[in-house]
Amino acid sequence: MKIGVISDIHSNIVAFKACTKYLEEEGCDEYLFLGDYISDTPYTRETLDYLYEFIDTHMCHLLRGNREDYMLGQQMDIEAGISENIWLYNSASGNLKYAYELLDDKDLEFFKSLPISFDYVKEGYPTIKCCHGSPDNSRQLVQLGSDEAKYWLEKIDCDYMICAHTHFPGEFNYKNKHYFNTGCVGIAIKDAGFAQCMILRDCVQDGKIVWRPEFLKIPYDNHKVIEDIFSRGMYEKGKWFVNSNIQILLTGIDHAADMVSLAAELARKAGDTTPWPNIDNHYFEIASKELGIPEYSSF
């Protein structure tokens, strides 16, 4: 039995197709998709259309990530007319708005249909708790070896848990339970030019079936992705956040969360009470320069 595990595609159809090609060639029997299908790179429409085709022709089990939750939240804010929460084309929310405007009703209904976690159950094999963030929160970061990881391994009623969201692949074992993180397909940290995914293989140990992970790094054309960020107009719509994503794609260095936090802190210290997502690009520019995020004017 081979299970291909894919997460955090982040609209990167180039990396996504490289992974599925490899996993198909390896003869995977089933696939787990752990969310964050969209945002951060410019291929939202192509990614979802390809995903729909893939799940129609393969045995797949899917959940939604925090990015899909963001999209559903934006839909509700727009329908409710909560103008202060509507995304703008700026460094705070332009990256998300770019993805949202490429969605249609089918996509949003698809996101709604997905759980934030599920149990993978197959007769004769150990059950796996599958999550994006944690079993009850798509945004929770469950880092390898963390107290959160220990908490959830103690709490779940099976011996295996797979999460994503952190973009750090690896394995953590605790009290005879096993936590695997598949890493990130679309904007992999520390692995510029590679997409991270995983194969789970069953094997027999001490007379019982267990799961063994194989953590993969699949090469793809990251330069094409960056070129299309510019050619498709994504860059100017999310300026400094997009600069951070380009830095990850080129170098594997990730300052995105620190940039957002620092920009908010700079605004607070300046006495600027403008609510998110209306925060001025100026604060993102200062934060980016302090953190060493380059300004990529072209590629």
Protein backbone atom coordinates (compact mmCIF):
# COMPACT_ATOMS: atom_id res chain seq x y z
CA MET A 1 0.00 0.00 0.00
CA LYS A 2 1.33 3.42 -0.99
CA ILE A 3 -0.38 6.69 -0.10
CA GLY A 4 0.72 9.96 -1.67
CA VAL A 5 0.39 12.93 0.69
CA ILE A 6 0.21 16.47 -0.67
CA SER A 7 -0.31 19.76 1.15
CA ASP A 8 0.21 23.50 0.89
CA ILE A 9 0.10 23.74 -2.89
CA HIS A 10 -0.45 27.50 -2.62
CA SER A 11 -1.64 27.80 -6.24
CA ASN A 12 1.70 26.53 -7.56
CA ILE A 13 0.48 24.34 -10.42
CA VAL A 14 4.04 23.82 -11.67
CA ALA A 15 5.15 22.23 -8.40
CA PHE A 16 1.81 20.46 -7.97
CA LYS A 17 2.03 18.69 -11.33
CA ALA A 18 5.66 17.72 -10.66
CA CYS A 19 4.54 16.02 -7.44
CA THR A 20 1.56 14.18 -8.90
CA LYS A 21 3.66 12.97 -11.83
CA TYR A 22 6.24 11.52 -9.45
CA LEU A 23 3.64 9.98 -7.12
CA GLU A 24 1.79 8.37 -10.03
CA GLU A 25 5.02 6.93 -11.38
CA GLU A 26 5.69 5.49 -7.90
CA GLY A 27 2.35 3.70 -8.09
CA CYS A 28 0.49 5.37 -5.24
CA ASP A 29 -2.83 3.66 -4.55
CA GLU A 30 -4.52 6.56 -2.78
CA TYR A 31 -3.88 10.24 -2.02
CA LEU A 32 -4.33 12.50 0.98
CA PHE A 33 -4.70 16.24 0.33
CA LEU A 34 -4.23 18.37 3.44
CA GLY A 35 -5.34 21.83 2.35
CA ASP A 36 -4.00 25.26 1.39
CA TYR A 37 -4.61 24.64 -2.27
CA ILE A 38 -4.50 28.32 -3.22
CA SER A 39 -2.89 31.79 -2.74
CA ASP A 40 0.73 33.00 -2.80
CA THR A 41 1.50 32.11 -6.43
CA PRO A 42 -0.49 33.09 -9.55
CA TYR A 43 -2.14 29.86 -10.72
CA THR A 44 -5.30 29.72 -8.60
CA ARG A 45 -7.64 28.80 -11.46
CA GLU A 46 -5.31 26.23 -13.02
CA THR A 47 -4.59 24.63 -9.64
CA LEU A 48 -8.24 24.10 -8.74
CA ASP A 49 -9.19 22.90 -12.22
CA TYR A 50 -6.35 20.36 -12.15
CA LEU A 51 -7.27 19.30 -8.61
CA TYR A 52 -10.87 18.62 -9.69
CA GLU A 53 -9.62 16.51 -12.60
CA PHE A 54 -7.22 14.59 -10.38
CA ILE A 55 -9.75 13.72 -7.69
CA ASP A 56 -12.16 12.52 -10.36
CA THR A 57 -9.66 9.93 -11.59
CA HIS A 58 -7.87 8.90 -8.36
CA MET A 59 -8.88 7.69 -4.92
CA CYS A 60 -8.45 10.88 -2.88
CA HIS A 61 -9.28 12.09 0.62
CA LEU A 62 -9.32 15.85 1.15
CA LEU A 63 -9.61 18.50 3.83
CA ARG A 64 -9.43 22.28 3.81
CA GLY A 65 -6.65 24.48 5.12
CA ASN A 66 -6.53 27.92 6.65
CA ARG A 67 -6.30 29.56 3.20
CA GLU A 68 -9.62 28.04 2.22
CA ASP A 69 -11.05 29.19 5.56
CA TYR A 70 -9.82 32.72 4.76
CA MET A 71 -11.65 32.61 1.43
CA LEU A 72 -14.88 31.46 3.06
CA GLY A 73 -14.53 34.18 5.68
CA GLN A 74 -14.08 36.81 2.99
CA GLN A 75 -17.17 35.55 1.21
CA MET A 76 -19.20 35.94 4.41
CA ASP A 77 -17.84 39.45 5.05
CA ILE A 78 -18.70 40.54 1.51
CA GLU A 79 -22.22 39.08 1.74
CA ALA A 80 -22.71 40.75 5.14
CA GLY A 81 -21.38 44.07 3.85
CA ILE A 82 -18.66 44.34 6.51
CA SER A 83 -16.63 46.84 4.52
CA GLU A 84 -13.78 47.18 7.00
CA ASN A 85 -12.93 43.50 6.52
CA ILE A 86 -12.91 43.52 2.71
CA TRP A 87 -9.48 42.78 1.28
CA LEU A 88 -7.59 45.44 -0.65
CA TYR A 89 -4.84 45.30 -3.22
CA ASN A 90 -1.99 46.11 -0.84
CA SER A 91 0.75 44.27 1.03
CA ALA A 92 -1.61 43.26 3.82
CA SER A 93 -4.23 41.42 1.78
CA GLY A 94 -3.52 41.81 -1.95
CA ASN A 95 -2.13 38.30 -2.24
CA LEU A 96 -5.38 36.87 -0.84
CA LYS A 97 -7.62 39.19 -2.88
CA TYR A 98 -5.79 38.12 -6.06
CA ALA A 99 -6.70 34.48 -5.34
CA TYR A 100 -10.25 35.25 -4.20
CA GLU A 101 -11.14 37.07 -7.40
CA LEU A 102 -10.21 33.98 -9.42
CA LEU A 103 -12.67 31.77 -7.53
CA ASP A 104 -16.19 30.93 -8.61
CA ASP A 105 -19.21 29.63 -6.70
CA LYS A 106 -18.20 26.02 -7.36
CA ASP A 107 -14.85 26.59 -5.66
CA LEU A 108 -16.37 28.17 -2.57
CA GLU A 109 -18.94 25.38 -2.26
CA PHE A 110 -16.12 22.86 -2.64
CA PHE A 111 -14.20 24.52 0.21
CA LYS A 112 -17.32 24.44 2.40
CA SER A 113 -17.74 20.72 1.76
CA LEU A 114 -14.30 19.87 3.13
CA PRO A 115 -13.63 19.10 6.82
CA ILE A 116 -10.66 20.58 8.68
CA SER A 117 -9.64 17.07 9.77
CA PHE A 118 -10.63 13.47 9.20
CA ASP A 119 -9.63 9.93 10.11
CA TYR A 120 -8.18 7.87 7.29
CA VAL A 121 -9.63 4.42 7.97
CA LYS A 122 -8.93 1.34 5.89
CA GLU A 123 -9.57 -2.20 7.01
CA GLY A 124 -6.37 -3.98 7.99
CA TYR A 125 -4.31 -0.77 8.29
CA PRO A 126 -3.65 1.61 11.18
CA THR A 127 -5.97 4.63 11.32
CA ILE A 128 -4.40 8.04 10.60
CA LYS A 129 -5.67 11.35 11.97
CA CYS A 130 -5.28 13.84 9.09
CA CYS A 131 -5.21 17.61 9.66
CA HIS A 132 -4.00 20.83 8.13
CA GLY A 133 -3.18 22.70 11.34
CA SER A 134 -4.51 20.57 14.20
CA PRO A 135 -7.57 18.33 14.54
CA ASP A 136 -9.76 21.27 15.61
CA ASN A 137 -8.06 24.36 14.18
CA SER A 138 -6.78 24.85 10.63
CA ARG A 139 -4.54 27.73 11.76
CA GLN A 140 -2.78 26.04 14.67
CA LEU A 141 0.91 25.41 14.10
CA VAL A 142 1.88 21.95 15.34
CA GLN A 143 5.63 22.01 15.07
CA LEU A 144 7.65 18.80 15.26
CA GLY A 145 8.64 18.08 18.85
CA SER A 146 6.49 20.86 20.28
CA ASP A 147 4.19 20.75 23.30
CA GLU A 148 1.28 21.04 20.84
CA ALA A 149 2.47 17.92 19.04
CA LYS A 150 2.73 16.02 22.34
CA TYR A 151 -0.72 17.22 23.39
CA TRP A 152 -2.39 16.05 20.21
CA LEU A 153 -0.57 12.72 20.11
CA GLU A 154 -1.83 12.03 23.61
CA LYS A 155 -5.35 13.17 22.76
CA ILE A 156 -6.02 11.37 19.47
CA ASP A 157 -7.42 7.83 19.63
CA CYS A 158 -5.09 6.38 17.00
CA ASP A 159 -1.33 5.93 16.65
CA TYR A 160 -0.67 8.17 13.63
CA MET A 161 -1.26 11.84 12.90
CA ILE A 162 -0.35 13.79 9.74
CA CYS A 163 -0.40 17.59 9.74
CA ALA A 164 0.81 20.29 7.38
CA HIS A 165 0.67 24.14 7.64
CA THR A 166 4.12 24.60 9.25
CA HIS A 167 5.97 24.03 5.93
CA PHE A 168 8.55 21.96 7.84
CA PRO A 169 8.55 18.26 6.87
CA GLY A 170 9.62 15.53 9.23
CA GLU A 171 8.70 12.94 11.83
CA PHE A 172 8.19 13.09 15.59
CA ASN A 173 7.53 10.07 17.78
CA TYR A 174 6.07 10.34 21.28
CA LYS A 175 4.75 7.66 23.63
CA ASN A 176 4.60 5.10 20.82
CA LYS A 177 2.61 7.46 18.60
CA HIS A 178 3.81 9.02 15.37
CA TYR A 179 3.42 12.51 13.91
CA PHE A 180 4.41 13.16 10.28
CA ASN A 181 4.44 16.57 8.62
CA THR A 182 4.42 16.47 4.83
CA GLY A 183 5.99 19.91 4.31
CA CYS A 184 4.94 22.25 1.50
CA VAL A 185 4.49 21.74 -2.23
CA GLY A 186 4.18 25.32 -3.40
CA ILE A 187 6.55 27.58 -1.43
CA ALA A 188 8.86 25.22 0.41
CA ILE A 189 11.06 26.67 3.13
CA LYS A 190 14.79 25.85 2.87
CA ASP A 191 14.19 23.96 -0.40
CA ALA A 192 14.19 26.53 -3.21
CA GLY A 193 13.32 24.85 -6.52
CA PHE A 194 11.86 21.78 -4.84
CA ALA A 195 8.35 20.72 -3.88
CA GLN A 196 7.97 18.77 -0.66
CA CYS A 197 5.52 15.87 -0.43
CA MET A 198 5.43 12.41 1.08
CA ILE A 199 4.68 8.75 0.46
CA LEU A 200 3.34 6.55 3.25
CA ARG A 201 4.19 2.87 2.84
CA ASP A 202 2.86 0.02 4.90
CA CYS A 203 5.28 -2.52 6.31
CA VAL A 204 5.25 -5.21 8.96
CA GLN A 205 7.05 -4.63 12.25
CA ASP A 206 6.85 -7.05 15.19
CA GLY A 207 4.01 -8.85 13.50
CA LYS A 208 1.79 -5.82 12.85
CA ILE A 209 1.29 -3.35 10.02
CA VAL A 210 2.83 0.08 10.52
CA TRP A 211 3.20 3.20 8.36
CA ARG A 212 6.60 4.42 7.24
CA PRO A 213 7.04 7.86 5.67
CA GLU A 214 9.26 8.75 2.74
CA PHE A 215 9.83 12.52 2.63
CA LEU A 216 10.31 13.72 -0.93
CA LYS A 217 11.87 16.75 -2.61
CA ILE A 218 10.66 17.01 -6.19
CA PRO A 219 12.43 19.50 -8.52
CA TYR A 220 10.35 21.94 -10.55
CA ASP A 221 10.82 25.18 -12.51
CA ASN A 222 10.59 27.80 -9.76
CA HIS A 223 11.87 30.50 -12.13
CA LYS A 224 8.80 30.08 -14.34
CA VAL A 225 6.58 30.63 -11.31
CA ILE A 226 8.37 33.87 -10.46
CA GLU A 227 8.21 35.06 -14.06
CA ASP A 228 4.45 34.47 -14.04
CA ILE A 229 4.02 36.35 -10.76
CA PHE A 230 5.11 39.41 -12.75
CA SER A 231 3.53 38.61 -16.11
CA ARG A 232 0.12 37.86 -14.58
CA GLY A 233 -0.01 41.07 -12.56
CA MET A 234 0.22 39.50 -9.11
CA TYR A 235 3.31 41.40 -8.01
CA GLU A 236 1.88 44.91 -7.93
CA LYS A 237 -1.29 43.70 -6.21
CA GLY A 238 0.45 42.39 -3.12
CA LYS A 239 3.84 44.14 -3.31
CA TRP A 240 5.80 43.36 -0.13
CA PHE A 241 4.07 40.13 0.79
CA VAL A 242 4.66 38.94 -2.76
CA ASN A 243 8.31 40.02 -2.48
CA SER A 244 8.54 37.72 0.54
CA ASN A 245 7.03 34.83 -1.43
CA ILE A 246 9.50 35.40 -4.26
CA GLN A 247 12.32 35.30 -1.74
CA ILE A 248 11.08 31.93 -0.51
CA LEU A 249 10.79 30.59 -4.06
CA LEU A 250 14.32 31.75 -4.93
CA THR A 251 16.19 31.09 -1.69
CA GLY A 252 14.02 29.06 0.68
CA ILE A 253 14.28 31.88 3.24
CA ASP A 254 10.94 32.73 4.86
CA HIS A 255 10.34 36.03 6.64
CA ALA A 256 6.63 36.35 5.80
CA ALA A 257 5.17 35.97 9.30
CA ASP A 258 7.85 38.18 10.83
CA MET A 259 7.24 40.84 8.19
CA VAL A 260 3.50 40.94 8.88
CA SER A 261 4.05 41.12 12.64
CA LEU A 262 6.71 43.81 12.36
CA ALA A 263 4.61 45.93 9.98
CA ALA A 264 1.71 45.83 12.44
CA GLU A 265 4.05 46.74 15.32
CA LEU A 266 5.55 49.65 13.37
CA ALA A 267 2.08 51.00 12.67
CA ARG A 268 1.13 50.69 16.33
CA LYS A 269 4.27 52.51 17.48
CA ALA A 270 3.59 55.27 14.96
CA GLY A 271 0.15 55.77 16.48
CA ASP A 272 -1.52 54.62 13.28
CA THR A 273 -4.82 53.05 14.28
CA THR A 274 -5.84 52.16 10.73
CA PRO A 275 -7.44 48.70 10.96
CA TRP A 276 -6.21 45.67 9.08
CA PRO A 277 -6.24 45.19 6.07
CA ASN A 278 -6.02 48.94 5.40
CA ILE A 279 -2.53 49.25 6.91
CA ASP A 280 -0.23 51.37 4.76
CA ASN A 281 2.35 49.71 2.48
CA HIS A 282 4.97 52.01 4.04
CA TYR A 283 5.12 49.85 7.17
CA PHE A 284 5.59 46.71 5.11
CA GLU A 285 8.41 48.35 3.19
CA ILE A 286 10.24 49.29 6.39
CA ALA A 287 9.67 45.83 7.88
CA SER A 288 10.89 44.13 4.71
CA LYS A 289 14.09 46.16 4.62
CA GLU A 290 14.80 45.42 8.28
CA LEU A 291 14.32 41.69 7.66
CA GLY A 292 16.34 41.56 4.44
CA ILE A 293 13.47 40.94 2.03
CA PRO A 294 14.56 42.31 -1.36
CA GLU A 295 12.40 44.40 -3.65
CA TYR A 296 12.14 42.37 -6.84
CA SER A 297 11.19 44.81 -9.57
CA SER A 298 11.32 42.17 -12.32
CA PHE A 299 12.68 38.71 -13.09
